[in-house]
């Protein structure tokens, strides 16, 4: 049986007609930038995310950059980032001229360890940038307490966690300004690039709106040096079709995760994602850990099961960050996670036969070892 790492076939079948109608309407509307679809999506996503404001932008990286700009993060400021994250989180900090200050994860959640944040703070620290990696919320109670105590901003990177909750509160609503991505593979994905900023503060939303559109609020009047990072009207139109399905699709992901958790718990050689009483994850990815990652991945590939690695090289060991002079061993937990992680297929519409097959083959691999 062939099991792709990701397939849109099932999801696309549900929205095909609506997408085709929207494409047709959009084409005839002759309103291609910042039109009614963007406005409608911003309202709908703000409501979904339980924030007063949402500002659609070009992509997730720019959502992060604009969030930091809005909060006044400046060159030479420091921003606490997870050592264990996708590099975009760090790139945003670097793009505003600030310094990413990495903090190790908790090994069992892969997320930023709140107990290690305080030791990394200096007089230059401006903000904490938690990432809800793989769709598992960070410990926002602890992170908020630290931010409050030290007068720091929080910017959540919610790119992997649309709809996740920590102690009942939706992620992307904790920080002062929060960023998300609608890259096609995310839980809510556009048919191309897209992103958004969410906030409860009108002043931050207004700033973000200006910054995404040349620093202008009134056409031909430019108050600040802005960017061009608008959410495409066409992408907003597609997102308006897809958003009503997001809760159902997240429930599908949870069902698949529950299957893996049940059927793989007896395999002592792998570590499964944690179940935390405070967290409702949305399983953007289902990541297991095993020292035999490479051999397991090769074996599964031979069985026609596609897996992936998120992520093989942590940001501090990338060439782009060589200038920060971190050596191998600088962040041992992050490096261990990078060497042992393996992402199993998880996508809405994945069949029980496929899940059964994946679990069976993983067990077979370890039985033969
Ligand atoms: C996808 C992703 C981003 C970047 O989003 P883009 O829309 O691809 O720019 C940032 N942070 C995390 C954690 C991501 O997964």
mmCIF file of C-alpha atoms and ligand atoms in Angstrom:
data_model
loop_
_atom_site.group_PDB
_atom_site.id
_atom_site.type_symbol
_atom_site.label_atom_id
_atom_site.label_comp_id
_atom_site.label_asym_id
_atom_site.label_seq_id
_atom_site.Cartn_x
_atom_site.Cartn_y
_atom_site.Cartn_z
ATOM 1 C CA UNK A 1 0.000 0.000 0.000
ATOM 2 C CA UNK A 2 1.282 3.468 -0.901
ATOM 3 C CA UNK A 3 0.964 6.002 1.943
ATOM 4 C CA UNK A 4 1.886 9.557 0.931
ATOM 5 C CA UNK A 5 3.260 11.881 3.581
ATOM 6 C CA UNK A 6 0.546 14.354 2.692
ATOM 7 C CA UNK A 7 -2.357 14.343 0.273
ATOM 8 C CA UNK A 8 -4.899 17.043 -0.493
ATOM 9 C CA UNK A 9 -7.147 14.735 -2.540
ATOM 10 C CA UNK A 10 -9.769 14.173 0.163
ATOM 11 C CA UNK A 11 -9.851 17.824 1.295
ATOM 12 C CA UNK A 12 -9.893 19.137 -2.259
ATOM 13 C CA UNK A 13 -12.855 16.962 -3.204
ATOM 14 C CA UNK A 14 -14.900 18.664 -0.459
ATOM 15 C CA UNK A 15 -14.142 22.177 -1.688
ATOM 16 C CA UNK A 16 -13.679 21.691 -5.446
ATOM 17 C CA UNK A 17 -17.017 23.167 -6.535
ATOM 18 C CA UNK A 18 -16.817 26.117 -4.134
ATOM 19 C CA UNK A 19 -13.240 26.879 -5.180
ATOM 20 C CA UNK A 20 -14.163 26.816 -8.856
ATOM 21 C CA UNK A 21 -17.117 29.147 -8.253
ATOM 22 C CA UNK A 22 -14.948 31.503 -6.189
ATOM 23 C CA UNK A 23 -12.248 31.570 -8.885
ATOM 24 C CA UNK A 24 -14.862 32.525 -11.474
ATOM 25 C CA UNK A 25 -16.415 35.239 -9.272
ATOM 26 C CA UNK A 26 -12.986 36.589 -8.375
ATOM 27 C CA UNK A 27 -11.950 36.816 -12.020
ATOM 28 C CA UNK A 28 -15.086 38.723 -12.918
ATOM 29 C CA UNK A 29 -14.931 41.002 -9.857
ATOM 30 C CA UNK A 30 -12.015 42.999 -11.301
ATOM 31 C CA UNK A 31 -11.097 43.676 -7.667
ATOM 32 C CA UNK A 32 -7.788 41.905 -7.217
ATOM 33 C CA UNK A 33 -6.036 43.528 -4.217
ATOM 34 C CA UNK A 34 -7.373 44.224 -0.690
ATOM 35 C CA UNK A 35 -11.007 43.736 -1.679
ATOM 36 C CA UNK A 36 -14.033 42.246 0.053
ATOM 37 C CA UNK A 37 -12.560 38.718 0.311
ATOM 38 C CA UNK A 38 -9.612 39.934 2.405
ATOM 39 C CA UNK A 39 -11.934 41.959 4.649
ATOM 40 C CA UNK A 40 -14.312 39.026 5.080
ATOM 41 C CA UNK A 41 -11.469 36.631 5.842
ATOM 42 C CA UNK A 42 -9.900 38.977 8.380
ATOM 43 C CA UNK A 43 -13.220 39.212 10.207
ATOM 44 C CA UNK A 44 -13.825 35.462 10.074
ATOM 45 C CA UNK A 45 -10.316 34.553 11.189
ATOM 46 C CA UNK A 46 -10.356 37.096 14.040
ATOM 47 C CA UNK A 47 -13.612 35.489 15.218
ATOM 48 C CA UNK A 48 -12.180 31.974 14.849
ATOM 49 C CA UNK A 49 -9.072 33.016 16.752
ATOM 50 C CA UNK A 50 -10.986 34.892 19.443
ATOM 51 C CA UNK A 51 -9.035 38.111 18.865
ATOM 52 C CA UNK A 52 -10.453 41.558 18.106
ATOM 53 C CA UNK A 53 -8.301 42.018 15.004
ATOM 54 C CA UNK A 54 -6.759 40.073 12.150
ATOM 55 C CA UNK A 55 -4.578 41.572 9.423
ATOM 56 C CA UNK A 56 -3.925 39.445 6.337
ATOM 57 C CA UNK A 57 -0.357 39.533 5.024
ATOM 58 C CA UNK A 58 1.726 37.906 2.321
ATOM 59 C CA UNK A 59 3.133 34.929 4.235
ATOM 60 C CA UNK A 60 4.085 33.641 7.679
ATOM 61 C CA UNK A 61 7.628 34.992 7.691
ATOM 62 C CA UNK A 62 6.388 38.505 6.924
ATOM 63 C CA UNK A 63 3.635 38.132 9.536
ATOM 64 C CA UNK A 64 6.417 37.531 12.086
ATOM 65 C CA UNK A 65 8.555 40.400 10.779
ATOM 66 C CA UNK A 66 5.662 42.881 10.825
ATOM 67 C CA UNK A 67 4.610 41.695 14.314
ATOM 68 C CA UNK A 68 8.104 42.477 15.636
ATOM 69 C CA UNK A 69 8.157 45.838 13.819
ATOM 70 C CA UNK A 70 4.764 46.784 15.251
ATOM 71 C CA UNK A 71 6.059 46.145 18.779
ATOM 72 C CA UNK A 72 9.063 48.350 18.105
ATOM 73 C CA UNK A 73 11.699 45.608 18.155
ATOM 74 C CA UNK A 74 14.795 47.359 16.815
ATOM 75 C CA UNK A 75 18.337 46.508 15.685
ATOM 76 C CA UNK A 76 20.443 45.054 18.525
ATOM 77 C CA UNK A 77 17.406 44.218 20.658
ATOM 78 C CA UNK A 78 17.267 40.589 21.760
ATOM 79 C CA UNK A 79 14.361 38.225 21.216
ATOM 80 C CA UNK A 80 14.028 34.869 22.966
ATOM 81 C CA UNK A 81 13.424 32.165 20.340
ATOM 82 C CA UNK A 82 13.224 28.384 20.580
ATOM 83 C CA UNK A 83 16.492 26.684 19.637
ATOM 84 C CA UNK A 84 14.228 23.936 18.309
ATOM 85 C CA UNK A 85 12.106 25.506 15.601
ATOM 86 C CA UNK A 86 11.742 26.042 11.902
ATOM 87 C CA UNK A 87 14.305 28.640 10.827
ATOM 88 C CA UNK A 88 11.641 31.199 9.770
ATOM 89 C CA UNK A 89 11.177 32.114 13.445
ATOM 90 C CA UNK A 90 14.825 33.158 13.697
ATOM 91 C CA UNK A 91 14.880 34.793 10.263
ATOM 92 C CA UNK A 92 12.105 37.196 11.285
ATOM 93 C CA UNK A 93 14.139 38.364 14.286
ATOM 94 C CA UNK A 94 17.227 38.822 12.085
ATOM 95 C CA UNK A 95 15.226 40.663 9.410
ATOM 96 C CA UNK A 96 14.345 43.443 11.877
ATOM 97 C CA UNK A 97 18.029 43.622 12.860
ATOM 98 C CA UNK A 98 17.483 42.074 16.285
ATOM 99 C CA UNK A 99 19.387 39.129 17.773
ATOM 100 C CA UNK A 100 17.718 35.727 18.148
ATOM 101 C CA UNK A 101 18.593 34.339 21.594
ATOM 102 C CA UNK A 102 17.938 30.594 21.520
ATOM 103 C CA UNK A 103 16.529 28.676 24.465
ATOM 104 C CA UNK A 104 16.439 24.887 24.681
ATOM 105 C CA UNK A 105 13.168 22.913 24.481
ATOM 106 C CA UNK A 106 11.680 20.504 26.978
ATOM 107 C CA UNK A 107 12.713 17.149 25.558
ATOM 108 C CA UNK A 108 9.256 15.586 25.979
ATOM 109 C CA UNK A 109 7.287 18.389 24.242
ATOM 110 C CA UNK A 110 9.939 19.720 21.800
ATOM 111 C CA UNK A 111 8.627 23.187 22.773
ATOM 112 C CA UNK A 112 10.371 26.137 24.430
ATOM 113 C CA UNK A 113 11.260 25.284 28.060
ATOM 114 C CA UNK A 114 9.889 28.075 30.280
ATOM 115 C CA UNK A 115 12.331 27.103 33.037
ATOM 116 C CA UNK A 116 15.265 28.077 30.832
ATOM 117 C CA UNK A 117 14.008 31.458 29.643
ATOM 118 C CA UNK A 118 14.950 33.628 32.640
ATOM 119 C CA UNK A 119 18.643 32.657 32.439
ATOM 120 C CA UNK A 120 18.706 33.912 28.825
ATOM 121 C CA UNK A 121 17.246 37.361 29.567
ATOM 122 C CA UNK A 122 19.452 40.479 29.432
ATOM 123 C CA UNK A 123 18.759 44.225 29.556
ATOM 124 C CA UNK A 124 18.412 44.057 25.763
ATOM 125 C CA UNK A 125 15.629 41.451 25.741
ATOM 126 C CA UNK A 126 12.458 42.877 24.206
ATOM 127 C CA UNK A 127 10.246 39.914 23.446
ATOM 128 C CA UNK A 128 9.665 36.166 23.708
ATOM 129 C CA UNK A 129 8.707 34.352 20.515
ATOM 130 C CA UNK A 130 7.170 30.974 21.414
ATOM 131 C CA UNK A 131 6.418 28.510 18.608
ATOM 132 C CA UNK A 132 3.658 25.922 19.033
ATOM 133 C CA UNK A 133 5.714 23.337 17.225
ATOM 134 C CA UNK A 134 3.901 20.497 15.416
ATOM 135 C CA UNK A 135 0.578 21.985 16.623
ATOM 136 C CA UNK A 136 1.270 21.407 20.331
ATOM 137 C CA UNK A 137 0.733 24.559 22.408
ATOM 138 C CA UNK A 138 3.620 25.852 24.492
ATOM 139 C CA UNK A 139 3.161 26.317 28.223
ATOM 140 C CA UNK A 140 1.653 29.784 27.816
ATOM 141 C CA UNK A 141 0.812 30.120 31.517
ATOM 142 C CA UNK A 142 4.485 29.980 32.436
ATOM 143 C CA UNK A 143 5.647 32.052 29.452
ATOM 144 C CA UNK A 144 3.102 34.805 30.152
ATOM 145 C CA UNK A 145 4.140 34.922 33.806
ATOM 146 C CA UNK A 146 7.777 35.471 32.796
ATOM 147 C CA UNK A 147 6.855 38.115 30.198
ATOM 148 C CA UNK A 148 4.697 39.993 32.718
ATOM 149 C CA UNK A 149 7.337 39.850 35.402
ATOM 150 C CA UNK A 150 10.084 41.169 33.121
ATOM 151 C CA UNK A 151 8.035 43.595 31.030
ATOM 152 C CA UNK A 152 8.519 41.687 27.780
ATOM 153 C CA UNK A 153 6.318 41.369 24.704
ATOM 154 C CA UNK A 154 5.069 38.007 23.478
ATOM 155 C CA UNK A 155 4.751 37.205 19.776
ATOM 156 C CA UNK A 156 3.317 33.754 19.173
ATOM 157 C CA UNK A 157 4.408 31.920 16.043
ATOM 158 C CA UNK A 158 1.133 30.111 15.407
ATOM 159 C CA UNK A 159 2.000 28.830 11.920
ATOM 160 C CA UNK A 160 1.618 25.174 12.945
ATOM 161 C CA UNK A 161 -1.207 25.462 15.444
ATOM 162 C CA UNK A 162 -4.381 26.996 13.974
ATOM 163 C CA UNK A 163 -7.144 26.069 16.422
ATOM 164 C CA UNK A 164 -4.966 24.577 19.178
ATOM 165 C CA UNK A 165 -5.777 25.437 22.791
ATOM 166 C CA UNK A 166 -3.851 25.854 26.027
ATOM 167 C CA UNK A 167 -6.035 25.670 29.143
ATOM 168 C CA UNK A 168 -9.035 26.274 26.909
ATOM 169 C CA UNK A 169 -7.645 29.415 25.278
ATOM 170 C CA UNK A 170 -6.896 29.366 21.559
ATOM 171 C CA UNK A 171 -3.269 29.827 20.478
ATOM 172 C CA UNK A 172 -2.612 33.022 18.545
ATOM 173 C CA UNK A 173 -4.587 34.959 21.164
ATOM 174 C CA UNK A 174 -2.027 34.975 24.016
ATOM 175 C CA UNK A 175 0.640 37.299 22.670
ATOM 176 C CA UNK A 176 0.575 41.070 22.179
ATOM 177 C CA UNK A 177 0.795 40.485 18.433
ATOM 178 C CA UNK A 178 0.763 37.023 16.867
ATOM 179 C CA UNK A 179 1.747 35.649 13.509
ATOM 180 C CA UNK A 180 0.524 32.744 11.446
ATOM 181 C CA UNK A 181 1.048 31.246 8.007
ATOM 182 C CA UNK A 182 -1.350 29.828 5.447
ATOM 183 C CA UNK A 183 1.335 28.016 3.457
ATOM 184 C CA UNK A 184 -0.551 25.227 1.661
ATOM 185 C CA UNK A 185 0.570 22.407 3.975
ATOM 186 C CA UNK A 186 -0.449 24.137 7.218
ATOM 187 C CA UNK A 187 -3.655 23.083 8.974
ATOM 188 C CA UNK A 188 -5.386 25.997 7.250
ATOM 189 C CA UNK A 189 -3.608 26.416 3.944
ATOM 190 C CA UNK A 190 -4.148 28.752 1.009
ATOM 191 C CA UNK A 191 -3.542 27.647 -2.596
ATOM 192 C CA UNK A 192 -0.275 29.557 -2.482
ATOM 193 C CA UNK A 193 1.319 31.871 0.066
ATOM 194 C CA UNK A 194 -0.556 33.737 2.766
ATOM 195 C CA UNK A 195 -0.275 34.786 6.387
ATOM 196 C CA UNK A 196 -1.978 36.774 9.106
ATOM 197 C CA UNK A 197 -1.387 38.800 12.236
ATOM 198 C CA UNK A 198 -3.802 38.548 15.163
ATOM 199 C CA UNK A 199 -4.040 40.933 18.102
ATOM 200 C CA UNK A 200 -6.470 42.378 20.629
ATOM 201 C CA UNK A 201 -4.997 45.872 20.385
ATOM 202 C CA UNK A 202 -6.463 48.233 17.793
ATOM 203 C CA UNK A 203 -3.268 50.311 17.657
ATOM 204 C CA UNK A 204 -1.126 47.264 16.796
ATOM 205 C CA UNK A 205 -3.624 46.142 14.138
ATOM 206 C CA UNK A 206 -3.608 49.604 12.590
ATOM 207 C CA UNK A 207 0.206 49.652 12.489
ATOM 208 C CA UNK A 208 0.266 46.202 10.893
ATOM 209 C CA UNK A 209 -2.251 47.325 8.259
ATOM 210 C CA UNK A 210 -0.046 50.270 7.349
ATOM 211 C CA UNK A 211 3.142 48.229 7.347
ATOM 212 C CA UNK A 212 1.774 45.628 4.954
ATOM 213 C CA UNK A 213 0.807 48.374 2.475
ATOM 214 C CA UNK A 214 3.801 50.731 1.998
ATOM 215 C CA UNK A 215 3.265 52.364 5.399
ATOM 216 C CA UNK A 216 0.138 54.016 4.066
ATOM 217 C CA UNK A 217 -3.322 54.384 5.532
ATOM 218 C CA UNK A 218 -4.638 56.943 3.075
ATOM 219 C CA UNK A 219 -3.701 56.380 -0.537
ATOM 220 C CA UNK A 220 -0.669 58.449 -1.591
ATOM 221 C CA UNK A 221 0.167 59.422 2.013
ATOM 222 C CA UNK A 222 2.941 57.387 3.601
ATOM 223 C CA UNK A 223 3.511 57.798 7.310
ATOM 224 C CA UNK A 224 6.125 55.092 7.878
ATOM 225 C CA UNK A 225 8.549 53.057 5.787
ATOM 226 C CA UNK A 226 6.367 50.075 5.091
ATOM 227 C CA UNK A 227 6.502 46.936 2.995
ATOM 228 C CA UNK A 228 4.335 45.328 0.384
ATOM 229 C CA UNK A 229 3.016 42.240 2.135
ATOM 230 C CA UNK A 230 -0.690 42.043 1.410
ATOM 231 C CA UNK A 231 -2.731 38.879 1.599
ATOM 232 C CA UNK A 232 -3.824 38.239 -1.994
ATOM 233 C CA UNK A 233 -7.518 38.765 -2.628
ATOM 234 C CA UNK A 234 -7.557 35.435 -4.481
ATOM 235 C CA UNK A 235 -5.908 33.587 -1.587
ATOM 236 C CA UNK A 236 -8.352 35.210 0.848
ATOM 237 C CA UNK A 237 -11.206 33.977 -1.363
ATOM 238 C CA UNK A 238 -9.882 30.403 -1.099
ATOM 239 C CA UNK A 239 -9.271 30.778 2.640
ATOM 240 C CA UNK A 240 -12.894 31.891 3.036
ATOM 241 C CA UNK A 241 -13.929 28.610 1.436
ATOM 242 C CA UNK A 242 -11.609 26.542 3.633
ATOM 243 C CA UNK A 243 -11.924 28.191 7.072
ATOM 244 C CA UNK A 244 -15.374 26.693 7.835
ATOM 245 C CA UNK A 245 -13.791 23.222 7.479
ATOM 246 C CA UNK A 246 -10.842 23.865 9.779
ATOM 247 C CA UNK A 247 -12.382 22.501 12.990
ATOM 248 C CA UNK A 248 -13.494 19.320 11.217
ATOM 249 C CA UNK A 249 -10.086 18.875 9.602
ATOM 250 C CA UNK A 250 -8.357 19.406 12.941
ATOM 251 C CA UNK A 251 -10.677 16.796 14.470
ATOM 252 C CA UNK A 252 -9.592 14.409 11.679
ATOM 253 C CA UNK A 253 -5.960 15.037 12.561
ATOM 254 C CA UNK A 254 -6.682 14.349 16.231
ATOM 255 C CA UNK A 255 -8.406 11.087 15.324
ATOM 256 C CA UNK A 256 -5.390 9.977 13.320
ATOM 257 C CA UNK A 257 -3.057 10.989 16.159
ATOM 258 C CA UNK A 258 -5.208 9.032 18.629
ATOM 259 C CA UNK A 259 -4.863 5.962 16.403
ATOM 260 C CA UNK A 260 -1.073 6.258 16.330
ATOM 261 C CA UNK A 261 -0.929 6.909 20.091
ATOM 262 C CA UNK A 262 -2.991 3.817 20.833
ATOM 263 C CA UNK A 263 -1.336 1.474 18.372
ATOM 264 C CA UNK A 264 2.261 2.525 18.881
ATOM 265 C CA UNK A 265 2.317 2.811 22.669
ATOM 266 C CA UNK A 266 3.648 -0.726 23.026
ATOM 267 C CA UNK A 267 6.737 -0.003 20.949
ATOM 268 C CA UNK A 268 9.424 0.748 23.566
ATOM 269 C CA UNK A 269 11.983 1.972 21.022
ATOM 270 C CA UNK A 270 9.995 5.078 20.066
ATOM 271 C CA UNK A 271 8.918 8.153 21.992
ATOM 272 C CA UNK A 272 5.443 9.409 21.116
ATOM 273 C CA UNK A 273 4.184 12.993 21.298
ATOM 274 C CA UNK A 274 3.059 13.837 24.863
ATOM 275 C CA UNK A 275 -0.503 14.092 26.089
ATOM 276 C CA UNK A 276 -0.743 17.123 28.384
ATOM 277 C CA UNK A 277 -3.874 17.820 30.437
ATOM 278 C CA UNK A 278 -3.689 21.581 29.650
ATOM 279 C CA UNK A 279 -3.153 21.197 25.896
ATOM 280 C CA UNK A 280 -5.459 20.531 22.953
ATOM 281 C CA UNK A 281 -2.995 20.010 20.098
ATOM 282 C CA UNK A 282 -3.964 20.077 16.397
ATOM 283 C CA UNK A 283 -1.259 17.704 15.099
ATOM 284 C CA UNK A 284 0.079 19.759 12.225
ATOM 285 C CA UNK A 285 2.679 17.004 12.350
ATOM 286 C CA UNK A 286 2.831 13.702 14.219
ATOM 287 C CA UNK A 287 6.450 13.415 15.293
ATOM 288 C CA UNK A 288 7.969 10.361 16.951
ATOM 289 C CA UNK A 289 11.542 10.063 18.196
ATOM 290 C CA UNK A 290 13.881 7.115 17.863
ATOM 291 C CA UNK A 291 17.675 6.782 17.781
ATOM 292 C CA UNK A 292 17.125 4.566 14.720
ATOM 293 C CA UNK A 293 15.407 7.309 12.762
ATOM 294 C CA UNK A 294 17.407 6.920 9.561
ATOM 295 C CA UNK A 295 17.041 3.133 9.335
ATOM 296 C CA UNK A 296 13.355 3.302 10.211
ATOM 297 C CA UNK A 297 12.747 5.956 7.564
ATOM 298 C CA UNK A 298 14.552 3.878 4.932
ATOM 299 C CA UNK A 299 12.631 0.753 5.912
ATOM 300 C CA UNK A 300 9.291 2.579 5.712
ATOM 301 C CA UNK A 301 10.228 4.027 2.334
ATOM 302 C CA UNK A 302 10.788 0.471 1.040
ATOM 303 C CA UNK A 303 7.272 -0.337 2.281
ATOM 304 C CA UNK A 304 6.034 2.696 0.258
ATOM 305 C CA UNK A 305 5.324 4.741 3.385
ATOM 306 C CA UNK A 306 6.516 8.326 3.083
ATOM 307 C CA UNK A 307 7.804 10.110 6.173
ATOM 308 C CA UNK A 308 9.686 13.379 6.722
ATOM 309 C CA UNK A 309 12.098 15.034 9.153
ATOM 310 C CA UNK A 310 11.140 18.297 10.865
ATOM 311 C CA UNK A 311 13.873 19.456 11.039
ATOM 312 C CA UNK A 312 17.225 17.804 10.304
ATOM 313 C CA UNK A 313 19.437 20.870 10.945
ATOM 314 C CA UNK A 314 18.572 23.277 13.783
ATOM 315 C CA UNK A 315 18.908 27.016 13.029
ATOM 316 C CA UNK A 316 22.025 27.470 15.191
ATOM 317 C CA UNK A 317 23.925 24.994 12.994
ATOM 318 C CA UNK A 318 22.801 26.511 9.668
ATOM 319 C CA UNK A 319 25.360 28.373 7.546
ATOM 320 C CA UNK A 320 23.129 31.443 7.722
ATOM 321 C CA UNK A 321 23.801 31.645 11.468
ATOM 322 C CA UNK A 322 27.493 30.709 11.443
ATOM 323 C CA UNK A 323 28.226 34.324 12.464
ATOM 324 C CA UNK A 324 26.652 33.667 15.871
ATOM 325 C CA UNK A 325 29.446 31.130 16.456
ATOM 326 C CA UNK A 326 27.410 28.314 17.961
ATOM 327 C CA UNK A 327 29.247 24.989 17.819
ATOM 328 C CA UNK A 328 27.770 21.510 17.671
ATOM 329 C CA UNK A 329 26.814 20.690 21.249
ATOM 330 C CA UNK A 330 25.706 24.245 22.067
ATOM 331 C CA UNK A 331 22.075 23.105 22.361
ATOM 332 C CA UNK A 332 22.238 19.368 23.099
ATOM 333 C CA UNK A 333 18.491 18.768 23.557
ATOM 334 C CA UNK A 334 17.684 20.512 20.278
ATOM 335 C CA UNK A 335 20.427 18.572 18.497
ATOM 336 C CA UNK A 336 19.248 15.251 19.934
ATOM 337 C CA UNK A 337 15.669 15.965 18.841
ATOM 338 C CA UNK A 338 16.910 16.872 15.345
ATOM 339 C CA UNK A 339 18.752 13.547 15.096
ATOM 340 C CA UNK A 340 15.898 11.385 16.344
ATOM 341 C CA UNK A 341 12.680 12.980 15.028
ATOM 342 C CA UNK A 342 10.541 11.384 12.356
ATOM 343 C CA UNK A 343 7.218 12.767 11.119
ATOM 344 C CA UNK A 344 4.597 10.152 10.257
ATOM 345 C CA UNK A 345 1.868 10.853 7.680
ATOM 346 C CA UNK A 346 -1.082 12.782 9.118
ATOM 347 C CA UNK A 347 -3.656 14.410 6.865
ATOM 348 C CA UNK A 348 -7.429 14.747 6.886
ATOM 349 C CA UNK A 349 -8.921 11.843 4.980
ATOM 350 C CA UNK A 350 -6.123 9.369 5.699
ATOM 351 C CA UNK A 351 -7.784 5.953 5.839
ATOM 352 C CA UNK A 352 -7.754 3.497 8.733
ATOM 353 C CA UNK A 353 -6.213 0.908 6.382
ATOM 354 C CA UNK A 354 -3.279 3.255 5.828
ATOM 355 C CA UNK A 355 -2.884 3.889 9.559
ATOM 356 C CA UNK A 356 -3.033 0.190 10.302
ATOM 357 C CA UNK A 357 -0.394 -0.454 7.641
ATOM 358 C CA UNK A 358 1.953 2.261 8.963
ATOM 359 C CA UNK A 359 1.707 0.974 12.562
ATOM 360 C CA UNK A 360 2.163 -2.622 11.463
ATOM 361 C CA UNK A 361 5.299 -1.775 9.480
ATOM 362 C CA UNK A 362 6.817 0.257 12.332
ATOM 363 C CA UNK A 363 6.296 -2.715 14.672
ATOM 364 C CA UNK A 364 7.758 -5.087 12.093
ATOM 365 C CA UNK A 365 10.881 -2.920 11.797
ATOM 366 C CA UNK A 366 11.558 -3.028 15.537
ATOM 367 C CA UNK A 367 10.747 -6.753 15.789
ATOM 368 C CA UNK A 368 13.333 -7.504 13.112
ATOM 369 C CA UNK A 369 15.983 -5.244 14.653
HETATM 370 C C1 LIG B 1 5.606 27.657 7.982
HETATM 371 C C2 LIG B 1 6.216 28.316 9.141
HETATM 372 C C3 LIG B 1 6.630 29.657 9.099
HETATM 373 C C4 LIG B 1 6.723 30.453 7.849
HETATM 374 O O1 LIG B 1 5.574 30.586 7.112
HETATM 375 P P1 LIG B 1 5.658 30.936 5.552
HETATM 376 O O2 LIG B 1 4.249 31.292 5.204
HETATM 377 O O3 LIG B 1 6.167 29.744 4.836
HETATM 378 O O4 LIG B 1 6.575 32.123 5.412
HETATM 379 C C5 LIG B 1 7.083 30.230 10.268
HETATM 380 N N1 LIG B 1 7.160 29.537 11.410
HETATM 381 C C6 LIG B 1 6.791 28.246 11.482
HETATM 382 C C7 LIG B 1 6.895 27.532 12.787
HETATM 383 C C8 LIG B 1 6.327 27.594 10.346
HETATM 384 O O5 LIG B 1 5.981 26.299 10.435
#
